[in-house]
Coordinates of C-alpha atoms and ligand atoms in Angstrom, one line a residue:
M1 CA 22.5 20.6 -0.9
D2 CA 25.6 20.1 -3.1
N3 CA 25.1 19.2 -6.8
M4 CA 26.5 15.7 -7.3
T5 CA 26.6 12.4 -9.2
F6 CA 24.8 9.3 -7.9
V7 CA 26.4 6.1 -9.2
L8 CA 24.2 3.1 -8.6
F9 CA 26.0 -0.3 -8.8
G10 CA 23.3 -2.9 -9.3
G11 CA 21.1 -0.4 -11.1
T12 CA 19.1 -3.3 -12.7
G13 CA 18.5 -5.2 -9.5
D14 CA 15.5 -5.8 -7.3
L15 CA 16.4 -3.3 -4.6
A16 CA 17.1 -0.6 -7.2
K17 CA 13.7 -1.2 -8.8
R18 CA 11.6 -1.6 -5.6
K19 CA 13.2 1.0 -3.4
I20 CA 16.0 3.2 -4.8
Y21 CA 14.5 4.7 -8.0
P22 CA 11.1 5.3 -6.3
A23 CA 13.0 7.0 -3.4
L24 CA 15.1 9.2 -5.8
Y25 CA 12.0 10.1 -7.8
N26 CA 10.0 11.1 -4.7
L27 CA 12.9 13.2 -3.4
F28 CA 13.0 14.8 -6.9
L29 CA 9.3 15.6 -6.8
E30 CA 9.5 17.1 -3.4
G31 CA 12.5 19.3 -4.4
K32 CA 14.8 17.4 -2.1
M33 CA 17.4 16.5 -4.7
P34 CA 20.2 18.9 -5.5
K35 CA 19.5 21.6 -8.0
T36 CA 21.6 19.8 -10.6
F37 CA 22.5 16.1 -10.4
S38 CA 23.4 13.1 -12.5
I39 CA 22.4 9.5 -11.9
I40 CA 24.3 6.7 -13.5
G41 CA 22.8 3.2 -13.3
L42 CA 24.9 0.1 -13.9
G43 CA 24.1 -3.4 -14.9
R44 CA 25.8 -6.2 -16.9
G45 CA 23.3 -6.2 -19.7
D46 CA 23.8 -4.6 -23.1
M47 CA 20.9 -2.1 -23.1
T48 CA 20.1 1.2 -24.8
E49 CA 19.4 4.2 -22.7
E50 CA 15.8 4.1 -23.8
Q51 CA 15.4 0.5 -22.6
F52 CA 17.0 1.4 -19.3
H53 CA 14.7 4.4 -18.8
K54 CA 11.7 2.2 -19.6
G55 CA 12.7 -0.1 -16.7
V56 CA 13.2 2.9 -14.3
E57 CA 9.8 4.3 -15.4
N58 CA 8.1 1.0 -14.7
S59 CA 9.6 0.7 -11.3
I60 CA 8.4 4.2 -10.5
H61 CA 4.9 3.4 -11.7
T62 CA 4.8 0.2 -9.7
F63 CA 6.4 1.3 -6.4
S64 CA 6.5 5.1 -6.1
R65 CA 4.7 6.8 -3.2
H66 CA 3.9 9.8 -5.4
L67 CA 3.0 9.7 -9.0
S68 CA 3.1 13.0 -10.8
E69 CA 0.1 13.7 -13.0
N70 CA 2.5 15.5 -15.1
D71 CA 4.4 13.4 -17.6
F72 CA 6.9 16.2 -17.9
K73 CA 8.2 15.5 -14.3
I74 CA 9.0 11.9 -15.0
K75 CA 10.7 12.8 -18.3
A76 CA 12.8 15.5 -16.5
F77 CA 13.8 12.8 -13.9
L78 CA 14.7 10.2 -16.5
N79 CA 16.7 12.8 -18.3
T80 CA 19.1 12.9 -15.4
I81 CA 19.8 9.2 -15.7
R82 CA 22.4 7.4 -17.9
Y83 CA 23.1 3.7 -18.2
S84 CA 26.5 2.1 -18.4
Q85 CA 27.2 -1.6 -19.0
F86 CA 29.4 -2.7 -16.2
D87 CA 31.0 -5.8 -14.7
A88 CA 32.5 -5.4 -11.3
N89 CA 35.5 -7.6 -12.1
T90 CA 36.5 -5.7 -15.3
M91 CA 38.9 -2.8 -14.9
D92 CA 38.0 -1.3 -18.3
D93 CA 34.4 -0.9 -17.2
Y94 CA 35.5 1.3 -14.3
Q95 CA 37.5 3.5 -16.8
R96 CA 34.4 3.7 -19.0
L97 CA 32.4 4.6 -16.0
L98 CA 34.9 7.3 -15.0
K99 CA 34.7 8.8 -18.4
L100 CA 30.9 8.9 -18.3
V101 CA 30.9 10.4 -14.8
K102 CA 33.3 13.1 -15.9
D103 CA 31.5 13.9 -19.2
R104 CA 28.3 14.4 -17.3
E105 CA 30.0 16.6 -14.7
N106 CA 31.4 18.8 -17.4
E107 CA 28.1 18.8 -19.4
L108 CA 26.1 19.8 -16.3
N109 CA 28.9 21.9 -14.9
I110 CA 28.7 20.2 -11.5
P111 CA 31.5 19.6 -9.0
E112 CA 33.2 16.2 -8.6
N113 CA 30.9 15.2 -5.7
R114 CA 30.3 11.5 -6.1
L115 CA 28.0 9.2 -4.2
F116 CA 28.5 5.5 -4.9
Y117 CA 25.6 3.2 -3.9
L118 CA 26.6 -0.5 -3.8
S119 CA 23.3 -2.3 -4.4
V120 CA 24.9 -5.5 -5.4
S121 CA 25.7 -8.8 -3.8
P122 CA 28.1 -8.5 -0.8
V123 CA 30.7 -10.6 -2.7
F124 CA 31.4 -7.5 -4.7
F125 CA 31.6 -4.9 -1.9
D126 CA 35.4 -5.0 -1.4
T127 CA 36.2 -5.4 -5.1
I128 CA 34.1 -2.4 -6.1
A129 CA 35.4 -0.2 -3.3
L130 CA 39.0 -1.0 -4.2
N131 CA 38.4 -0.4 -7.9
I132 CA 36.7 2.9 -7.3
K133 CA 40.0 3.9 -5.7
Q134 CA 42.3 2.4 -8.3
S135 CA 40.4 3.6 -11.3
G136 CA 40.4 7.2 -10.1
L137 CA 36.6 7.3 -9.7
G138 CA 37.2 8.1 -6.0
T139 CA 39.8 10.8 -6.7
T140 CA 37.7 13.8 -6.7
T141 CA 38.1 17.5 -6.1
G142 CA 34.8 17.4 -4.3
W143 CA 33.4 14.9 -1.7
K144 CA 32.9 11.2 -2.1
K145 CA 30.5 8.9 -0.2
L146 CA 29.8 5.2 -0.2
I147 CA 26.4 3.8 0.6
I148 CA 26.6 0.1 1.3
E149 CA 23.8 -2.4 1.6
K150 CA 23.6 -5.3 4.1
P151 CA 24.8 -7.9 4.9
F152 CA 28.0 -6.3 6.2
G153 CA 30.1 -9.5 6.6
H154 CA 29.1 -13.1 7.5
D155 CA 30.6 -13.2 10.9
L156 CA 33.0 -11.1 13.0
K157 CA 36.1 -12.1 11.1
S158 CA 34.7 -11.4 7.6
A159 CA 33.1 -8.2 8.8
R160 CA 36.5 -7.0 10.1
E161 CA 38.2 -8.0 6.8
L162 CA 35.5 -6.2 4.8
N163 CA 35.8 -3.1 6.9
S164 CA 39.6 -3.0 6.6
K165 CA 39.3 -3.3 2.8
L166 CA 36.7 -0.6 2.6
S167 CA 38.7 1.7 4.8
N168 CA 41.6 1.6 2.3
A169 CA 39.3 3.4 -0.1
F170 CA 36.9 5.4 2.1
K171 CA 37.2 7.0 5.5
E172 CA 34.7 6.0 8.1
D173 CA 32.8 9.3 7.8
E174 CA 32.4 8.7 4.0
I175 CA 30.8 5.3 4.6
Y176 CA 27.0 5.0 5.0
R177 CA 26.0 1.5 6.1
I178 CA 22.3 1.0 5.4
D179 CA 20.1 -0.6 8.0
H180 CA 16.7 0.1 6.7
Y181 CA 15.1 -0.3 10.1
L182 CA 16.9 3.0 11.0
G183 CA 14.9 4.6 8.1
K184 CA 11.6 3.6 9.7
P185 CA 9.8 6.7 11.0
M186 CA 8.7 5.1 14.2
V187 CA 12.2 3.8 14.9
R188 CA 13.5 7.4 14.5
N189 CA 10.7 8.5 16.9
I190 CA 11.9 6.3 19.8
E191 CA 14.6 8.8 20.9
A192 CA 12.1 11.7 20.8
L193 CA 9.5 9.7 22.7
E194 CA 12.0 8.9 25.4
F195 CA 14.1 12.1 25.5
A196 CA 11.5 14.7 24.8
N197 CA 9.0 13.4 27.4
P198 CA 10.3 13.8 30.9
V199 CA 7.4 11.6 32.1
L200 CA 8.8 8.6 30.1
Q201 CA 12.4 9.6 30.6
A202 CA 11.9 9.4 34.3
L203 CA 10.6 5.8 34.0
W204 CA 13.1 4.6 31.5
N205 CA 15.2 2.5 33.8
N206 CA 15.4 -0.6 36.0
K207 CA 13.5 1.0 38.9
F208 CA 10.3 1.1 36.9
I209 CA 10.7 -1.3 33.9
A210 CA 10.3 -5.0 34.4
N211 CA 11.3 -6.2 30.9
V212 CA 11.5 -5.1 27.3
Q213 CA 10.3 -7.3 24.4
I214 CA 11.3 -6.6 20.8
T215 CA 9.5 -8.6 18.2
A216 CA 9.8 -8.6 14.4
S217 CA 7.6 -11.4 13.1
E218 CA 6.8 -12.0 9.5
T219 CA 4.2 -14.0 7.7
V220 CA 6.4 -14.5 4.6
G221 CA 8.8 -17.4 4.3
V222 CA 12.1 -17.4 2.5
E223 CA 10.5 -16.3 -0.8
Q224 CA 12.9 -16.4 -3.7
R225 CA 16.0 -15.7 -1.6
A226 CA 17.1 -19.2 -0.6
G227 CA 20.5 -18.8 -2.1
Y228 CA 21.3 -16.0 0.3
Y229 CA 19.0 -16.8 3.2
D230 CA 20.1 -20.5 3.6
Q231 CA 23.6 -19.2 4.3
A232 CA 22.4 -16.4 6.6
G233 CA 19.5 -17.5 8.7
A234 CA 17.4 -15.2 10.9
I235 CA 20.5 -14.5 13.1
R236 CA 22.4 -12.8 10.3
D237 CA 19.5 -11.6 8.2
M238 CA 17.6 -9.8 11.0
F239 CA 19.1 -10.3 14.5
Q240 CA 22.7 -9.1 14.2
N241 CA 21.6 -5.9 12.4
H242 CA 18.0 -4.8 12.6
M243 CA 17.1 -6.3 16.0
L244 CA 20.2 -5.1 17.7
Q245 CA 19.6 -1.6 16.3
L246 CA 16.2 -1.6 17.8
L247 CA 17.7 -2.7 21.1
M248 CA 20.2 0.1 20.9
M249 CA 17.6 2.7 20.0
T250 CA 15.5 1.6 23.0
A251 CA 18.2 1.3 25.6
M252 CA 20.5 4.2 24.8
H253 CA 21.0 7.0 27.2
S254 CA 20.0 10.5 26.4
P255 CA 22.9 12.0 24.5
K256 CA 24.4 15.3 25.7
Q257 CA 23.2 16.8 22.5
I258 CA 21.3 15.5 19.5
G259 CA 23.9 14.8 16.8
A260 CA 25.1 11.9 14.7
N261 CA 28.3 11.4 16.8
E262 CA 26.5 11.7 20.1
I263 CA 23.7 9.3 19.3
R264 CA 26.0 6.7 17.8
E265 CA 28.2 7.0 20.8
E266 CA 25.3 6.3 23.1
K267 CA 24.3 3.4 21.0
R268 CA 27.8 2.0 21.1
K269 CA 27.7 2.1 24.9
V270 CA 24.7 -0.1 25.0
L271 CA 26.4 -2.8 23.0
E272 CA 29.5 -2.5 25.1
A273 CA 27.4 -3.1 28.2
L274 CA 25.7 -6.2 26.7
R275 CA 26.6 -9.1 28.9
P276 CA 28.6 -11.5 26.7
L277 CA 27.3 -15.0 26.2
N278 CA 29.8 -17.8 26.0
K279 CA 29.0 -20.9 23.9
D280 CA 27.9 -22.8 27.0
E281 CA 25.4 -20.1 28.0
V282 CA 23.8 -19.9 24.5
E283 CA 21.3 -22.8 25.2
Q284 CA 19.9 -21.1 28.3
N285 CA 19.4 -17.8 26.6
V286 CA 18.8 -18.4 22.9
V287 CA 16.1 -20.4 21.1
R288 CA 16.4 -21.2 17.4
G289 CA 13.7 -22.6 15.2
Q290 CA 12.9 -23.5 11.6
Y291 CA 9.4 -23.5 10.2
G292 CA 7.9 -26.9 9.3
A293 CA 5.1 -27.7 6.9
G294 CA 1.6 -26.9 7.9
V295 CA -1.7 -25.3 7.1
V296 CA -2.1 -21.5 7.1
D297 CA -5.5 -20.0 6.3
N298 CA -6.7 -23.3 5.0
E299 CA -3.8 -23.6 2.6
N300 CA -1.0 -26.2 2.8
V301 CA 2.4 -24.5 3.1
S302 CA 5.8 -26.0 2.6
G303 CA 8.3 -26.4 5.4
Y304 CA 11.5 -24.5 5.1
K305 CA 13.5 -27.5 4.0
D306 CA 11.1 -28.0 1.0
E307 CA 11.4 -24.4 -0.2
P308 CA 13.0 -24.1 -3.6
G309 CA 16.8 -23.7 -3.3
V310 CA 17.0 -24.7 0.3
A311 CA 19.2 -27.7 1.2
I312 CA 17.1 -30.6 2.2
N313 CA 19.0 -31.2 5.4
S314 CA 19.3 -27.4 6.1
Q315 CA 19.9 -26.5 9.7
T316 CA 19.3 -22.8 9.0
D317 CA 17.3 -20.9 11.6
T318 CA 14.2 -19.1 10.4
F319 CA 13.4 -18.0 13.9
I320 CA 15.5 -16.8 16.8
A321 CA 14.6 -15.6 20.3
A322 CA 17.1 -14.4 22.9
R323 CA 17.3 -13.0 26.4
L324 CA 19.9 -10.2 26.8
W325 CA 21.1 -8.3 29.8
I326 CA 22.6 -4.8 29.7
D327 CA 25.0 -4.5 32.5
N328 CA 24.9 -0.8 33.2
P329 CA 23.3 1.1 36.1
D330 CA 20.2 1.9 34.2
W331 CA 19.3 -1.5 32.9
S332 CA 20.9 -4.0 35.2
G333 CA 18.4 -6.6 36.2
V334 CA 16.0 -5.9 33.3
P335 CA 15.8 -8.7 30.7
F336 CA 15.5 -7.7 27.1
Y337 CA 13.8 -10.3 25.0
I338 CA 14.3 -10.2 21.3
R339 CA 12.7 -12.5 18.7
T340 CA 12.3 -12.6 15.0
G341 CA 11.0 -15.2 12.6
K342 CA 9.5 -16.0 9.3
K343 CA 6.1 -17.7 8.6
M344 CA 4.7 -16.6 11.9
R345 CA 1.2 -15.6 12.8
E346 CA 1.3 -11.9 11.8
K347 CA 3.5 -9.2 10.4
S348 CA 4.4 -7.1 13.4
T349 CA 7.4 -5.2 14.4
R350 CA 7.0 -3.8 17.8
I351 CA 8.6 -2.9 21.1
V352 CA 6.8 -3.6 24.3
V353 CA 8.1 -1.9 27.4
E354 CA 6.5 -3.6 30.4
F355 CA 6.5 -1.6 33.6
K356 CA 6.9 -3.2 37.1
K357 CA 3.6 -4.0 38.8
S358 CA 2.4 -1.7 41.5
G359 CA 2.9 -4.3 44.2
D360 CA -0.7 -4.2 45.4
E361 CA -2.5 -7.3 44.4
L362 CA -5.8 -5.4 44.3
Y363 CA -4.6 -3.4 41.3
L364 CA -3.1 -6.0 39.1
N365 CA -4.3 -6.3 35.5
E366 CA -2.5 -8.6 33.2
D367 CA -1.7 -6.8 30.0
S368 CA -1.7 -3.3 31.3
N369 CA 1.2 -1.2 32.5
Q370 CA 2.9 -1.2 29.2
L371 CA 4.1 1.1 26.6
V372 CA 3.8 -0.4 23.1
I373 CA 5.6 1.1 20.2
E374 CA 4.3 -0.4 16.9
I375 CA 6.7 0.1 14.1
N376 CA 5.4 -2.0 11.2
P377 CA 2.9 -2.4 9.5
N378 CA 1.0 0.0 11.9
E379 CA 2.8 3.0 13.4
A380 CA 1.4 3.6 16.8
V381 CA 2.3 4.3 20.4
T382 CA 0.0 3.0 23.1
L383 CA 0.2 3.4 26.8
H384 CA -1.8 0.7 28.5
L385 CA -2.8 1.9 32.0
N386 CA -4.7 0.1 34.7
S387 CA -8.0 1.6 35.5
K388 CA -11.2 0.8 37.4
N389 CA -14.4 0.2 35.6
P390 CA -16.9 2.7 36.9
I391 CA -19.8 0.2 36.7
N392 CA -18.5 -3.0 38.1
G393 CA -15.4 -1.7 39.8
H394 CA -13.2 -4.3 38.1
M395 CA -9.7 -3.5 37.0
E396 CA -9.4 -3.0 33.3
S397 CA -7.0 -1.5 30.8
M398 CA -7.3 2.1 29.8
D399 CA -5.4 2.7 26.6
V400 CA -3.9 6.0 25.6
E401 CA -3.2 5.6 22.0
Y402 CA -1.6 7.5 19.2
V403 CA -2.0 6.0 15.7
S404 CA -0.1 7.7 12.9
E405 CA -2.7 8.6 10.3
Q406 CA -0.4 10.2 7.9
S407 CA -0.9 8.5 4.6
D408 CA 2.0 10.0 2.9
V409 CA 4.9 8.8 5.0
P410 CA 8.2 8.6 3.1
D411 CA 9.7 5.1 2.8
G412 CA 12.7 4.4 4.9
Y413 CA 15.0 4.4 1.8
E414 CA 13.8 7.8 0.9
L415 CA 14.7 9.2 4.3
L416 CA 18.0 7.4 4.4
I417 CA 19.1 8.5 0.9
Y418 CA 18.1 12.0 1.7
D419 CA 20.2 11.9 4.9
A420 CA 23.2 10.6 3.0
L421 CA 22.8 13.4 0.4
L422 CA 22.9 15.9 3.3
G423 CA 25.8 14.1 4.9
D424 CA 23.9 13.2 8.0
S425 CA 25.0 9.7 9.3
T426 CA 22.8 9.6 12.4
Y427 CA 20.7 6.7 11.1
F428 CA 23.4 4.7 9.5
A429 CA 25.4 2.0 11.3
H430 CA 28.8 3.1 12.4
W431 CA 31.6 0.4 12.2
N432 CA 31.8 0.3 16.0
E433 CA 28.2 -0.8 16.3
V434 CA 28.6 -3.3 13.5
E435 CA 31.7 -4.8 15.0
L436 CA 30.3 -4.9 18.5
A437 CA 27.1 -6.5 17.2
W438 CA 29.1 -9.3 15.4
N439 CA 31.2 -9.7 18.5
W440 CA 28.2 -10.3 20.7
V441 CA 26.6 -12.6 18.1
Q442 CA 29.7 -14.7 17.3
P443 CA 29.3 -17.3 20.2
I444 CA 25.8 -17.9 19.0
L445 CA 26.9 -18.4 15.5
D446 CA 29.5 -20.9 16.8
A447 CA 27.0 -22.7 18.9
F448 CA 24.6 -23.0 15.9
E449 CA 27.5 -24.2 13.7
E450 CA 28.4 -26.8 16.2
N451 CA 24.8 -27.8 16.7
R452 CA 25.1 -27.3 20.4
I453 CA 21.5 -26.2 20.8
P454 CA 18.3 -27.7 19.4
L455 CA 16.7 -26.5 16.2
H456 CA 13.0 -26.4 17.1
E457 CA 10.6 -27.0 14.2
Y458 CA 7.6 -24.7 14.6
E459 CA 4.2 -24.7 13.0
P460 CA 3.8 -22.0 10.4
G461 CA 1.2 -19.4 11.1
L462 CA 1.7 -19.5 14.9
N463 CA 3.8 -17.6 17.3
G464 CA 7.1 -19.5 17.0
P465 CA 8.4 -22.5 19.0
E466 CA 7.2 -23.3 22.5
A467 CA 10.8 -22.9 23.8
A468 CA 10.6 -19.2 23.0
H469 CA 7.6 -18.9 25.3
R470 CA 9.4 -20.8 28.0
L471 CA 12.3 -18.3 27.8
L472 CA 10.0 -15.7 29.3
E473 CA 8.0 -18.0 31.5
E474 CA 11.2 -18.8 33.4
D475 CA 11.4 -15.2 34.5
G476 CA 7.7 -14.9 35.2
F477 CA 6.8 -13.1 32.0
K478 CA 5.1 -13.8 28.7
W479 CA 5.3 -12.4 25.2
S480 CA 2.8 -9.6 25.1
L481 CA 0.3 -8.9 22.4
D482 CA 0.7 -12.1 20.5
K483 CA -2.4 -12.5 18.4
P484 CA -4.3 -15.5 19.7
T485 CA -4.3 -18.6 17.5
V486 CA -7.6 -20.1 16.4
K487 CA -7.2 -22.8 19.1
E488 CA -6.5 -20.3 21.8
K489 CA -9.6 -18.3 20.7
E490 CA -11.7 -21.4 21.0
L491 CA -10.4 -22.1 24.5
V492 CA -11.3 -18.6 25.6
L493 CA -14.8 -19.0 24.1
Q494 CA -15.3 -22.3 25.8
A495 CA -14.2 -20.8 29.1
Ligands
LIG1 N1 16.1 -6.8 -2.6 C1 15.9 -6.5 -1.3 O1 14.8 -6.3 -0.9 C2 17.0 -6.2 -0.4 C3 18.3 -6.2 -0.9 N2 19.4 -5.9 0.0 C4 20.7 -5.9 -0.5 O2 20.9 -5.2 -1.6 C5 21.8 -5.7 -2.5 C6 21.2 -5.9 -3.9 O3 20.2 -6.9 -3.7 P1 19.1 -7.1 -4.9 O4 18.9 -5.9 -5.7 O5 18.0 -7.9 -4.3 O6 20.0 -8.1 -5.9 P2 19.6 -8.6 -7.4 O7 20.2 -9.9 -7.5 O8 18.2 -8.3 -7.7 O9 20.5 -7.5 -8.2 C7 21.9 -7.6 -8.3 C8 22.4 -6.5 -9.1 O10 23.9 -6.7 -9.1 C9 24.3 -6.7 -10.5 N3 25.4 -7.6 -10.7 C10 25.4 -8.9 -10.6 N4 26.6 -9.4 -10.9 C11 27.4 -8.3 -11.2 C12 28.7 -8.2 -11.6 N5 29.6 -9.2 -11.7 N6 29.2 -6.9 -11.8 C13 28.4 -5.9 -11.7 N7 27.1 -6.0 -11.3 C14 26.6 -7.2 -11.1 C15 23.1 -7.2 -11.3 O11 23.2 -6.8 -12.6 P3 22.4 -7.7 -13.8 O12 21.1 -7.1 -13.9 O13 23.2 -7.5 -14.9 O14 22.4 -9.1 -13.3 C16 21.9 -6.5 -10.5 O15 21.9 -5.1 -11.0 C17 22.4 -7.0 -1.8 O16 23.5 -6.6 -1.0 C18 21.2 -7.3 -0.9 O17 21.7 -8.1 0.2 C19 19.1 -5.5 1.3 C20 17.9 -5.5 1.8 C21 16.7 -5.8 1.0
LIG2 O1 16.3 -6.9 5.8 C1 15.4 -7.6 5.8 O2 14.2 -7.2 6.2 C2 13.0 -7.8 5.8 C3 11.9 -7.3 6.7 O3 11.8 -5.9 6.6 P1 10.5 -5.1 7.0 O4 10.8 -3.7 6.7 O5 9.4 -5.7 6.1 O6 10.2 -5.4 8.4 C4 13.1 -9.3 5.8 O7 11.9 -9.8 5.2 C5 14.3 -9.7 5.0 O8 14.4 -11.1 5.2 C6 15.5 -9.0 5.5 O9 16.6 -9.3 4.6

């Protein structure tokens, strides 16, 4: 791995503290950082190096996967870090940063390989990229890379504008667009499951699969992020990026060979084959919701509109479910259902692949005949098969289950930063994917904007609005594996 400089814009922010420093430190402990490297953290505050180091040390103590028993390791890591006061709109600050970067390169005798990580609000993405170019920071005799956080644009138009500005300063193969779902080990495992197991590969098509359900439900609400979230909603926050990435990973064809270009090419083809929705079709295929007030675990919880920072008449979606069709020979006729929402019954990110029934009524068993890929918080793969109970002869489910018991799994950010250091862009979003995703989502954004479809208020702590259940019932399916509510459990007991 090349020796290099890691410049962290937003080095005093929440993401830096919770994810980026712990990731860098873990890579350092595992010997996965370059032999010699320099980290430069940036923030607006006037801070001494010592104060900044203290903050980084705290973040490592609070969030790191590994903690070295040896104080010397953390000192050695902190020793690689310098702080520079920086405002994104002040050109002099870029010049001061350039001087610091160069001084450190000379001091450490490392080449001008520079990785710029934009962990700042998206309003600064284009300004910083442009100023990296204009200040000379991006003029290196080595390589340069840009890691950029989400959200990448607010809609199709703004994403295109942002990309065009970025591409004035960085080439596509120098840009690493983070989608942290692509850092999740079980998401990375999907391609192996499908392509390395002929038994699954043979079934991975419309001949055998009835429908695919992709869920990312969360128990948390908007938390302290109303300023951002109320402008974004579930559609921009989760659906346009993470959920469509999960769809691509599930539905892509086996690439001719396993490489970044080939995999991203196959993912692109999935989005290209997505049947477009026009604004009039949105209501039949998309459900939007917003959590209301209610009681969860015997505690009163506020509705979304009453959350701090949220507009009292907000029409922002905190839940979205959609039915999508992939019009290619493999998937034609197979509905893909996607849903994501806040303040739901459980934290669960999972993909359920439901196989077609055998056709023989004798052998039907409701929840079986599925492959379930659990991504978060558990990592597991379960094949639910139909089986006959040897005692009473009734049909029941036989589950073949793999649960990851590895306790020391690296965080997604650790895997992604490591990939970027190595120059492997497989699990970063290519511009083609981002643009196609916005393109597909745009009519939904327009329909929301024009209030063409109802905004269903849903009870917190349950499985989302009724309308999202009806979306599947129309096709003869139901969301699988939803944890039953207390009321549902009581009904089962009474029966
Ligand atoms: N936090 C999270 O869990 C996630 C965050 N993201 C994305 O990561 C990025 C950073 O988010 P997050 O860390 O939460 O944000 P924070 O608000 O916590 O941090 C923002 C950072 O930007 C710096 N900053 C603010 N204004 C300027 C300016 N004018 N010039 C230079 N630097 C400035 C702040 O410096 P100062 O300390 O001086 O204010 C701070 O370091 C965003 O794009 C967000 O969407 C993505 C996924 C999850
Ligand atoms: O990007 C985001 O993801 C989180 C959910 O991530 P997960 O890894 O916990 O599944 C979500 O809470 C947040 O709103 C969104 O910005």
